[in-house]
Amino acid sequence: QAVVTQEPSLTVSPGGTVTLTCGFSTGAVASGHLPFWFQQKPGQAPRTLIYDANNKYSWTPARFSGSLLGGKAALTLSGAQPEDEAEYYCLLFNGGIAVFGGGTQLTVL
Amino acid sequence: EMQLVESGGGLVQPGGSLGLSCAASGFSFSGHWMYWVRQAPGKGLVWVAKINSDGTSTQYADSVKGRFTISRDNAKNTLYLQMNSLRVDDTALYYCAGVRPGCWGQGTLVTVS
């Protein structure tokens, strides 16, 4: 089964910019893999931030953006806030099968 | 306000069965694929199963194929997961999710021990 890879951990300074990536063991991530991004804080359910690579929900803070970058899906946080410290998961679809990445623990420090 | 409320979790012995339910409100439940996702203690999210909007198409993760059954009742705005032949490694918090609408429940804990 395909494996989705994410950075295990990243650190960003308050006000700084960081990019999280989401790769696929089968090859380049494309728009057809319908990348989703989720944020999960300790003790809470996940919250969906991005769908179809680069589309936001009404509740998605403007500082988050999604893209396809260098064969991977990417989530960029511009102007990090302390409340952005969380685990971030991507989700890709491969032949109808949904595969989550292992998650990136983002520290704002 | 979109809302998903799971129920049915609990403690079950290995080899046993359990049925989960997820009541939806505040969005067009019958118009969307629905998913079950689980998270073992301290671990990441894992997709378990999905079902299309009218319930005619389902897909499962290899780890649960043949043991779990996802279904839905659009008249009741409810999603189900029947879990049979449960194993210790099925222990997790089980979330119901409308992935595309961006709606998640709070999860129901299943402990197999």
Coordinates of N, CA and C in Angstrom, one line a residue:
Chain A
Q1 N 0.8 -1.2 0.0 CA 0.0 0.0 0.0 C 0.9 1.2 0.0
A2 N 0.4 2.3 -0.7 CA 1.2 3.5 -0.8 C 1.4 4.2 0.6
V3 N 2.5 4.8 0.7 CA 2.9 5.5 2.0 C 3.0 7.0 1.7
V4 N 2.4 7.7 2.6 CA 2.4 9.2 2.5 C 3.4 9.7 3.6
T5 N 4.3 10.5 3.1 CA 5.4 10.9 4.0 C 5.3 12.4 4.4
Q6 N 5.5 12.7 5.7 CA 5.6 14.1 6.2 C 6.8 14.2 7.1
E7 N 7.2 15.5 7.2 CA 8.3 15.7 8.2 C 7.8 15.4 9.6
P8 N 8.5 14.7 10.4 CA 8.0 14.3 11.7 C 7.9 15.5 12.6
S9 N 8.7 16.5 12.5 CA 8.6 17.7 13.3 C 9.3 18.9 12.6
L10 N 8.7 20.1 12.9 CA 9.3 21.3 12.4 C 9.1 22.4 13.5
T11 N 9.9 23.4 13.5 CA 9.8 24.5 14.4 C 9.8 25.8 13.6
V12 N 9.0 26.7 14.1 CA 8.9 28.0 13.4 C 8.8 29.1 14.5
S13 N 9.4 30.2 14.3 CA 9.4 31.3 15.2 C 8.1 32.1 15.1
P14 N 7.6 32.6 16.2 CA 6.4 33.4 16.1 C 6.5 34.5 15.0
G15 N 5.5 34.6 14.1 CA 5.6 35.6 13.0 C 6.3 35.0 11.8
G16 N 6.9 33.9 11.9 CA 7.7 33.3 10.8 C 6.9 32.5 9.9
T17 N 7.6 32.0 8.8 CA 6.9 31.2 7.8 C 7.5 29.8 7.8
V18 N 6.7 28.8 7.6 CA 7.1 27.5 7.5 C 6.3 26.7 6.5
T19 N 6.9 25.8 5.8 CA 6.2 24.9 4.8 C 6.3 23.5 5.2
L20 N 5.1 22.8 5.3 CA 5.0 21.4 5.6 C 4.8 20.7 4.3
T21 N 5.4 19.6 4.1 CA 5.2 18.9 2.8 C 4.6 17.5 3.0
C22 N 4.1 17.0 1.9 CA 3.3 15.7 2.0 C 3.7 15.0 0.7
G23 N 4.5 13.9 0.8 CA 4.9 13.2 -0.4 C 4.3 11.8 -0.5
F24 N 4.4 11.2 -1.7 CA 3.8 9.9 -2.0 C 4.9 8.9 -2.4
S25 N 4.8 7.7 -1.8 CA 5.8 6.7 -2.2 C 5.7 6.3 -3.6
T26 N 4.6 6.4 -4.2 CA 4.4 6.0 -5.6 C 4.9 7.0 -6.6
G27 N 5.2 8.2 -6.2 CA 5.6 9.2 -7.2 C 5.1 10.6 -6.8
A28 N 5.1 11.5 -7.8 CA 4.7 12.9 -7.5 C 3.2 13.0 -7.1
V29 N 3.0 13.9 -6.2 CA 1.6 14.2 -5.8 C 1.0 15.1 -6.8
A30 N -0.2 14.8 -7.3 CA -0.9 15.6 -8.3 C -2.2 16.0 -7.8
S31 N -2.8 16.9 -8.5 CA -4.1 17.4 -8.1 C -5.2 16.3 -8.0
G32 N -5.0 15.3 -8.8 CA -5.9 14.1 -8.7 C -5.9 13.3 -7.5
H33 N -4.8 13.5 -6.7 CA -4.7 12.9 -5.4 C -5.6 13.6 -4.3
L34 N -6.2 14.8 -4.7 CA -7.1 15.5 -3.8 C -6.5 15.8 -2.4
P35 N -5.3 16.4 -2.4 CA -4.7 16.6 -1.0 C -5.6 17.4 -0.1
F36 N -5.7 16.9 1.1 CA -6.3 17.5 2.2 C -5.3 17.8 3.3
W37 N -5.5 18.8 4.1 CA -4.7 19.1 5.3 C -5.5 19.3 6.5
F38 N -5.1 18.7 7.6 CA -5.8 18.8 8.9 C -4.9 19.3 10.0
Q39 N -5.5 19.9 10.9 CA -4.8 20.4 12.1 C -5.4 19.7 13.3
Q40 N -4.6 19.1 14.2 CA -5.1 18.5 15.4 C -4.3 19.0 16.6
K41 N -5.0 19.5 17.6 CA -4.4 19.9 18.9 C -4.7 18.8 19.9
P42 N -3.8 18.8 20.9 CA -4.0 17.7 21.9 C -5.4 17.6 22.5
G43 N -5.9 16.4 22.5 CA -7.2 16.2 23.2 C -8.4 16.7 22.3
Q44 N -8.1 17.1 21.1 CA -9.2 17.6 20.2 C -9.3 16.8 19.0
A45 N -10.5 16.8 18.3 CA -10.7 16.2 17.0 C -9.9 17.0 16.0
P46 N -9.6 16.3 14.9 CA -8.9 17.1 13.8 C -9.8 18.2 13.2
R47 N -9.2 19.2 12.6 CA -10.0 20.2 12.0 C -9.4 20.3 10.6
T48 N -10.3 20.3 9.6 CA -9.9 20.4 8.2 C -9.5 21.8 7.8
L49 N -8.3 22.0 7.2 CA -7.9 23.3 6.8 C -8.0 23.6 5.3
I50 N -7.5 22.6 4.6 CA -7.4 22.7 3.1 C -8.0 21.5 2.4
Y51 N -8.7 21.7 1.3 CA -9.1 20.6 0.5 C -8.7 20.8 -1.0
D52 N -8.5 19.7 -1.7 CA -8.1 19.7 -3.1 C -6.9 20.6 -3.3
A53 N -5.9 20.4 -2.5 CA -4.6 21.0 -2.6 C -4.5 22.4 -2.1
N54 N -5.5 23.3 -2.5 CA -5.3 24.7 -2.3 C -6.5 25.5 -1.9
N55 N -7.6 24.8 -1.6 CA -8.9 25.4 -1.3 C -9.1 25.5 0.2
K56 N -9.5 26.7 0.7 CA -9.8 26.9 2.1 C -11.2 26.8 2.4
Y57 N -11.5 26.5 3.7 CA -12.8 26.6 4.2 C -13.0 28.0 4.8
S58 N -14.3 28.2 5.2 CA -14.6 29.6 5.8 C -13.8 29.8 7.1
W59 N -13.5 28.7 7.7 CA -12.9 28.8 9.0 C -11.4 28.7 9.0
T60 N -10.8 28.5 7.8 CA -9.4 28.4 7.7 C -8.7 29.8 7.8
P61 N -7.8 30.0 8.8 CA -7.2 31.3 8.9 C -6.4 31.6 7.6
A62 N -6.4 32.9 7.2 CA -5.8 33.3 6.0 C -4.3 33.1 5.9
R63 N -3.7 32.9 7.1 CA -2.2 32.6 7.1 C -1.9 31.2 6.6
F64 N -2.8 30.4 6.5 CA -2.6 29.0 6.0 C -2.9 29.0 4.5
S65 N -2.0 28.4 3.7 CA -2.3 28.2 2.3 C -1.8 26.8 1.8
G66 N -2.4 26.2 0.8 CA -2.0 24.9 0.3 C -1.5 25.1 -1.1
S67 N -0.7 24.2 -1.5 CA -0.2 24.2 -2.9 C 0.4 22.8 -3.3
L68 N 0.8 22.7 -4.5 CA 1.6 21.6 -5.0 C 2.9 22.1 -5.3
L69 N 4.0 21.5 -4.8 CA 5.3 22.1 -4.8 C 6.3 21.0 -5.0
G70 N 7.0 21.0 -6.1 CA 8.1 20.1 -6.3 C 7.7 18.6 -6.2
G71 N 6.5 18.3 -6.7 CA 6.0 16.9 -6.6 C 5.4 16.5 -5.3
K72 N 5.2 17.5 -4.4 CA 4.6 17.2 -3.2 C 3.4 18.2 -2.9
A73 N 2.5 17.8 -2.0 CA 1.6 18.7 -1.5 C 2.2 19.5 -0.4
A74 N 1.9 20.8 -0.3 CA 2.5 21.6 0.7 C 1.5 22.5 1.4
L75 N 1.8 22.7 2.7 CA 1.0 23.6 3.5 C 1.9 24.6 4.1
T76 N 1.6 25.9 3.7 CA 2.5 27.0 4.1 C 1.8 27.8 5.2
L77 N 2.5 28.1 6.2 CA 2.0 28.9 7.3 C 2.8 30.2 7.3
S78 N 2.2 31.3 7.0 CA 2.9 32.6 7.0 C 2.4 33.5 8.1
G79 N 3.3 33.9 9.0 CA 3.0 34.6 10.2 C 2.5 33.7 11.3
A80 N 3.3 32.8 11.7 CA 2.9 31.8 12.7 C 2.5 32.4 14.0
Q81 N 1.4 31.9 14.6 CA 0.9 32.3 15.9 C 1.1 31.2 16.9
P82 N 1.2 31.5 18.2 CA 1.3 30.5 19.2 C 0.2 29.4 19.1
E83 N -1.0 29.8 18.7 CA -2.1 28.9 18.7 C -2.0 27.9 17.5
D84 N -1.0 28.1 16.6 CA -0.8 27.2 15.5 C 0.0 26.0 15.8
E85 N 0.6 26.0 17.1 CA 1.3 24.8 17.5 C 0.3 23.6 17.6
A86 N 0.6 22.6 16.8 CA -0.3 21.4 16.7 C 0.3 20.4 15.8
E87 N -0.4 19.2 15.7 CA 0.0 18.2 14.8 C -0.8 18.5 13.5
Y88 N -0.1 18.3 12.3 CA -0.7 18.5 11.0 C -0.6 17.3 10.2
Y89 N -1.7 16.9 9.7 CA -1.8 15.6 8.9 C -2.2 16.0 7.4
C90 N -1.6 15.3 6.5 CA -2.2 15.4 5.1 C -2.9 14.1 4.8
L91 N -3.7 14.2 3.8 CA -4.5 13.0 3.3 C -4.5 13.0 1.8
L92 N -4.1 11.9 1.2 CA -4.1 11.7 -0.2 C -5.0 10.6 -0.6
F93 N -5.6 10.7 -1.8 CA -6.4 9.6 -2.4 C -5.7 8.9 -3.5
N94 N -5.6 7.6 -3.5 CA -4.9 6.9 -4.5 C -5.8 5.7 -5.0
G95 N -6.4 5.9 -6.2 CA -7.3 4.8 -6.6 C -8.5 4.7 -5.7
G96 N -8.9 5.8 -5.1 CA -10.1 5.7 -4.2 C -9.7 5.4 -2.8
I97 N -8.5 4.9 -2.6 CA -8.1 4.6 -1.2 C -7.5 5.8 -0.6
A98 N -7.9 6.1 0.7 CA -7.5 7.3 1.4 C -6.3 6.9 2.2
V99 N -5.2 7.7 2.2 CA -4.0 7.4 3.0 C -3.6 8.7 3.7
F100 N -3.5 8.6 5.0 CA -3.0 9.7 5.8 C -1.5 9.7 5.9
G101 N -0.9 10.8 6.0 CA 0.5 10.9 6.3 C 0.7 10.7 7.8
G102 N 1.9 10.5 8.3 CA 2.2 10.2 9.7 C 2.1 11.4 10.6
G103 N 1.9 12.6 10.0 CA 1.8 13.8 10.8 C 3.1 14.6 11.0
T104 N 3.0 15.9 11.1 CA 4.1 16.8 11.4 C 3.7 17.5 12.7
Q105 N 4.6 17.4 13.7 CA 4.4 18.1 14.9 C 5.1 19.5 14.7
L106 N 4.2 20.5 14.7 CA 4.7 21.9 14.5 C 4.8 22.6 15.8
T107 N 6.0 23.1 16.1 CA 6.3 23.8 17.3 C 6.5 25.3 17.0
V108 N 5.8 26.2 17.7 CA 6.0 27.6 17.5 C 6.8 28.1 18.7
L109 N 8.1 28.4 18.4 CA 9.0 28.8 19.5 C 10.0 29.8 19.0
Chain B
E1 N -25.0 24.9 12.1 CA -23.7 24.4 12.4 C -23.5 22.9 12.2
M2 N -22.5 22.6 11.4 CA -22.3 21.1 11.1 C -21.9 20.4 12.4
Q3 N -22.5 19.2 12.6 CA -22.2 18.4 13.7 C -22.2 16.9 13.4
L4 N -21.3 16.2 14.0 CA -21.3 14.7 13.9 C -21.1 14.2 15.3
V5 N -22.0 13.3 15.8 CA -21.9 12.8 17.1 C -21.8 11.3 17.1
E6 N -20.7 10.7 17.5 CA -20.5 9.3 17.5 C -21.0 8.7 18.8
S7 N -21.3 7.4 18.7 CA -21.7 6.7 19.9 C -21.4 5.2 19.7
G8 N -21.5 4.4 20.7 CA -21.3 3.0 20.6 C -20.0 2.4 21.0
G9 N -19.0 3.2 21.3 CA -17.8 2.7 21.7 C -17.8 2.0 23.1
G10 N -16.8 1.3 23.4 CA -16.7 0.7 24.7 C -15.6 -0.4 24.8
L11 N -15.7 -1.2 25.8 CA -14.7 -2.2 26.1 C -15.2 -3.6 25.6
V12 N -14.4 -4.2 24.8 CA -14.9 -5.5 24.2 C -13.7 -6.5 24.2
Q13 N -14.0 -7.7 24.4 CA -12.9 -8.8 24.4 C -12.4 -9.0 22.9
P14 N -11.2 -9.5 22.8 CA -10.7 -9.9 21.5 C -11.7 -10.9 20.9
G15 N -11.9 -10.8 19.6 CA -12.9 -11.6 18.9 C -14.3 -11.2 18.9
G16 N -14.6 -10.2 19.7 CA -15.9 -9.7 19.9 C -16.4 -8.7 18.8
S17 N -17.6 -8.2 19.0 CA -18.2 -7.3 18.0 C -18.6 -6.0 18.7
L18 N -18.7 -5.0 17.9 CA -19.2 -3.7 18.4 C -19.7 -2.9 17.2
G19 N -20.8 -2.1 17.5 CA -21.4 -1.3 16.4 C -21.3 0.2 16.8
L20 N -20.8 1.0 15.9 CA -20.7 2.4 16.1 C -21.7 3.1 15.3
S21 N -22.2 4.2 15.8 CA -23.2 5.1 15.1 C -22.6 6.5 15.1
C22 N -23.1 7.3 14.1 CA -22.6 8.7 13.9 C -23.8 9.5 13.4
A23 N -24.4 10.3 14.3 CA -25.5 11.2 13.9 C -25.1 12.5 13.3
A24 N -25.5 12.8 12.1 CA -25.1 14.0 11.5 C -26.2 15.1 11.5
S25 N -25.8 16.3 11.5 CA -26.8 17.4 11.4 C -26.0 18.7 10.9
G26 N -26.8 19.6 10.4 CA -26.2 20.9 10.0 C -25.6 20.9 8.6
F27 N -25.6 19.8 7.9 CA -25.1 19.8 6.5 C -25.8 18.8 5.7
S28 N -25.6 18.8 4.4 CA -26.3 17.8 3.5 C -25.6 16.4 3.6
F29 N -26.0 15.7 4.6 CA -25.4 14.4 4.9 C -25.5 13.5 3.7
S30 N -26.7 13.5 3.0 CA -26.9 12.5 1.9 C -26.2 12.9 0.7
G31 N -25.5 14.0 0.7 CA -24.8 14.5 -0.5 C -23.3 14.2 -0.5
H32 N -22.8 13.6 0.5 CA -21.4 13.5 0.7 C -20.9 12.0 1.0
W33 N -19.8 11.7 0.5 CA -19.1 10.5 1.0 C -18.8 10.7 2.5
M34 N -18.9 9.7 3.3 CA -18.6 9.7 4.7 C -17.5 8.7 5.0
Y35 N -16.8 9.0 6.1 CA -15.6 8.2 6.4 C -15.6 7.9 7.9
W36 N -14.9 6.7 8.2 CA -14.5 6.4 9.6 C -13.0 6.5 9.6
V37 N -12.4 7.2 10.6 CA -11.0 7.3 10.8 C -10.7 7.0 12.2
R38 N -9.6 6.3 12.5 CA -9.3 6.0 13.8 C -7.9 6.5 14.2
Q39 N -7.7 6.6 15.5 CA -6.5 7.1 16.1 C -6.1 6.3 17.3
A40 N -5.1 5.4 17.3 CA -4.7 4.7 18.4 C -4.0 5.7 19.4
P41 N -4.1 5.4 20.7 CA -3.5 6.3 21.7 C -2.1 6.7 21.3
G42 N -1.9 8.0 21.2 CA -0.5 8.6 21.0 C -0.1 8.4 19.5
K43 N -0.9 7.9 18.7 CA -0.5 7.7 17.3 C -1.3 8.6 16.3
G44 N -1.0 8.4 15.0 CA -1.6 9.3 14.0 C -2.9 8.8 13.5
L45 N -3.5 9.6 12.6 CA -4.8 9.3 12.0 C -4.6 8.2 11.0
V46 N -5.6 7.3 11.0 CA -5.6 6.1 10.0 C -7.0 6.0 9.4
W47 N -7.1 6.0 8.1 CA -8.4 5.8 7.5 C -8.8 4.4 7.6
V48 N -10.1 4.2 7.9 CA -10.7 2.9 8.1 C -11.6 2.5 7.0
A49 N -12.6 3.3 6.7 CA -13.6 2.9 5.7 C -14.2 4.2 5.1
K50 N -14.8 4.1 4.0 CA -15.6 5.2 3.4 C -16.8 4.6 2.6
I51 N -17.8 5.5 2.5 CA -19.0 5.1 1.8 C -19.5 6.2 1.0
N52 N -20.0 5.9 -0.2 CA -20.5 7.0 -1.1 C -21.8 7.6 -0.6
S53 N -22.3 8.6 -1.3 CA -23.4 9.3 -0.8 C -24.7 8.5 -0.7
D54 N -24.9 7.6 -1.6 CA -26.2 6.8 -1.5 C -26.0 5.4 -0.9
G55 N -24.8 5.1 -0.5 CA -24.5 3.9 0.2 C -24.2 2.7 -0.7
T56 N -24.1 2.9 -2.0 CA -23.9 1.8 -2.9 C -22.5 1.4 -3.1
S57 N -21.5 2.2 -2.6 CA -20.1 1.9 -2.8 C -19.4 2.1 -1.5
T58 N -18.6 1.1 -1.2 CA -17.8 1.2 0.0 C -16.3 0.8 -0.2
Q59 N -15.4 1.2 0.6 CA -14.0 0.8 0.5 C -13.5 0.8 1.9
Y60 N -12.5 -0.1 2.1 CA -11.9 -0.4 3.4 C -10.4 -0.4 3.4
A61 N -9.8 0.0 4.5 CA -8.4 -0.3 4.6 C -8.1 -1.8 4.7
D62 N -7.0 -2.2 4.3 CA -6.6 -3.6 4.3 C -6.7 -4.2 5.7
S63 N -6.4 -3.4 6.7 CA -6.4 -3.9 8.0 C -7.7 -4.3 8.6
V64 N -8.8 -3.8 8.0 CA -10.1 -4.1 8.5 C -11.0 -4.8 7.5
K65 N -10.5 -5.0 6.3 CA -11.3 -5.6 5.2 C -11.8 -7.0 5.7
G66 N -13.1 -7.3 5.5 CA -13.6 -8.6 5.8 C -14.1 -8.6 7.3
R67 N -13.7 -7.6 8.1 CA -14.1 -7.6 9.5 C -15.1 -6.5 9.8
F68 N -14.9 -5.3 9.2 CA -15.7 -4.1 9.4 C -16.6 -3.9 8.2
T69 N -17.8 -3.3 8.6 CA -18.8 -3.0 7.5 C -19.3 -1.6 7.8
I70 N -19.1 -0.7 6.8 CA -19.6 0.7 6.9 C -21.0 0.7 6.2
S71 N -21.9 1.5 6.7 CA -23.2 1.6 6.1 C -23.8 3.0 6.5
R72 N -24.9 3.4 5.9 CA -25.5 4.6 6.2 C -27.0 4.6 6.0
D73 N -27.7 5.4 6.7 CA -29.2 5.6 6.5 C -29.4 7.0 6.3
N74 N -29.6 7.4 5.1 CA -29.7 8.9 4.8 C -31.0 9.4 5.3
A75 N -32.0 8.6 5.5 CA -33.3 9.1 6.0 C -33.1 9.5 7.5
K76 N -32.2 8.8 8.2 CA -31.9 9.1 9.6 C -30.6 10.0 9.8
N77 N -30.0 10.4 8.7 CA -28.8 11.1 8.7 C -27.7 10.5 9.7
T78 N -27.6 9.2 9.5 CA -26.7 8.4 10.4 C -25.8 7.5 9.6
L79 N -24.6 7.5 10.1 CA -23.5 6.6 9.6 C -23.2 5.5 10.6
Y80 N -22.9 4.3 10.1 CA -22.6 3.2 11.0 C -21.3 2.5 10.7
L81 N -20.8 1.8 11.7 CA -19.6 1.0 11.5 C -19.8 -0.3 12.3
Q82 N -20.0 -1.4 11.7 CA -20.1 -2.7 12.4 C -18.7 -3.3 12.4
M83 N -18.2 -3.6 13.6 CA -16.9 -4.1 13.7 C -17.0 -5.5 14.3
N84 N -16.5 -6.5 13.6 CA -16.5 -7.9 14.0 C -15.1 -8.4 14.2
S85 N -14.9 -9.5 14.8 CA -13.6 -10.2 15.0 C -12.6 -9.1 15.5
L86 N -12.9 -8.4 16.5 CA -12.0 -7.3 16.9 C -10.7 -7.8 17.5
R87 N -9.7 -7.1 17.3 CA -8.4 -7.4 17.7 C -7.8 -6.4 18.7
V88 N -6.8 -6.7 19.4 CA -6.2 -5.7 20.4 C -5.8 -4.5 19.6
D89 N -5.2 -4.6 18.4 CA -4.7 -3.5 17.7 C -5.8 -2.7 17.0
D90 N -7.1 -3.0 17.2 CA -8.2 -2.2 16.8 C -8.5 -1.1 17.8
T91 N -7.9 -1.2 19.0 CA -8.1 -0.2 20.0 C -7.7 1.2 19.6
A92 N -8.7 2.1 19.6 CA -8.5 3.5 19.1 C -9.7 4.3 19.4
L93 N -9.5 5.6 19.2 CA -10.6 6.6 19.1 C -11.1 6.6 17.7
Y94 N -12.3 6.3 17.5 CA -12.9 6.2 16.2 C -13.7 7.5 15.9
Y95 N -13.3 8.2 14.8 CA -13.9 9.4 14.4 C -14.8 9.1 13.1
C96 N -15.9 9.8 13.1 CA -16.7 9.9 12.0 C -16.4 11.2 11.3
A97 N -16.3 11.2 10.0 CA -15.9 12.5 9.3 C -16.6 12.6 7.9
G98 N -17.0 13.8 7.7 CA -17.4 14.2 6.4 C -16.2 15.0 5.8
V99 N -15.3 14.3 5.1 CA -14.0 14.9 4.8 C -14.2 16.1 4.0
R100 N -14.9 16.0 2.9 CA -15.0 17.2 2.0 C -15.8 18.4 2.6
P101 N -16.9 18.1 3.4 CA -17.5 19.3 4.0 C -16.6 19.8 5.2
G102 N -15.6 19.1 5.6 CA -14.8 19.5 6.7 C -15.4 19.3 8.1
C103 N -16.1 18.3 8.3 CA -16.8 18.0 9.5 C -16.3 16.8 10.2
W104 N -16.0 16.9 11.5 CA -15.5 15.7 12.3 C -16.3 15.6 13.6
G105 N -16.5 14.4 14.0 CA -17.1 14.2 15.3 C -16.0 14.3 16.4
Q106 N -16.4 14.1 17.6 CA -15.4 14.1 18.7 C -14.8 12.8 19.0
G107 N -15.3 11.8 18.3 CA -14.7 10.4 18.5 C -15.4 9.6 19.6
T108 N -15.3 8.3 19.4 CA -15.8 7.3 20.4 C -14.7 6.3 20.6
L109 N -14.4 6.0 21.8 CA -13.3 5.1 22.1 C -13.7 3.7 22.1
V110 N -12.9 2.9 21.4 CA -13.1 1.5 21.3 C -11.8 0.8 22.0
T111 N -12.0 0.0 23.0 CA -10.9 -0.7 23.6 C -11.1 -2.2 23.5
V112 N -10.2 -2.8 22.9 CA -10.2 -4.3 22.8 C -9.2 -4.9 23.7
S113 N -9.7 -5.6 24.8 CA -8.8 -6.1 25.8 C -9.5 -7.2 26.5

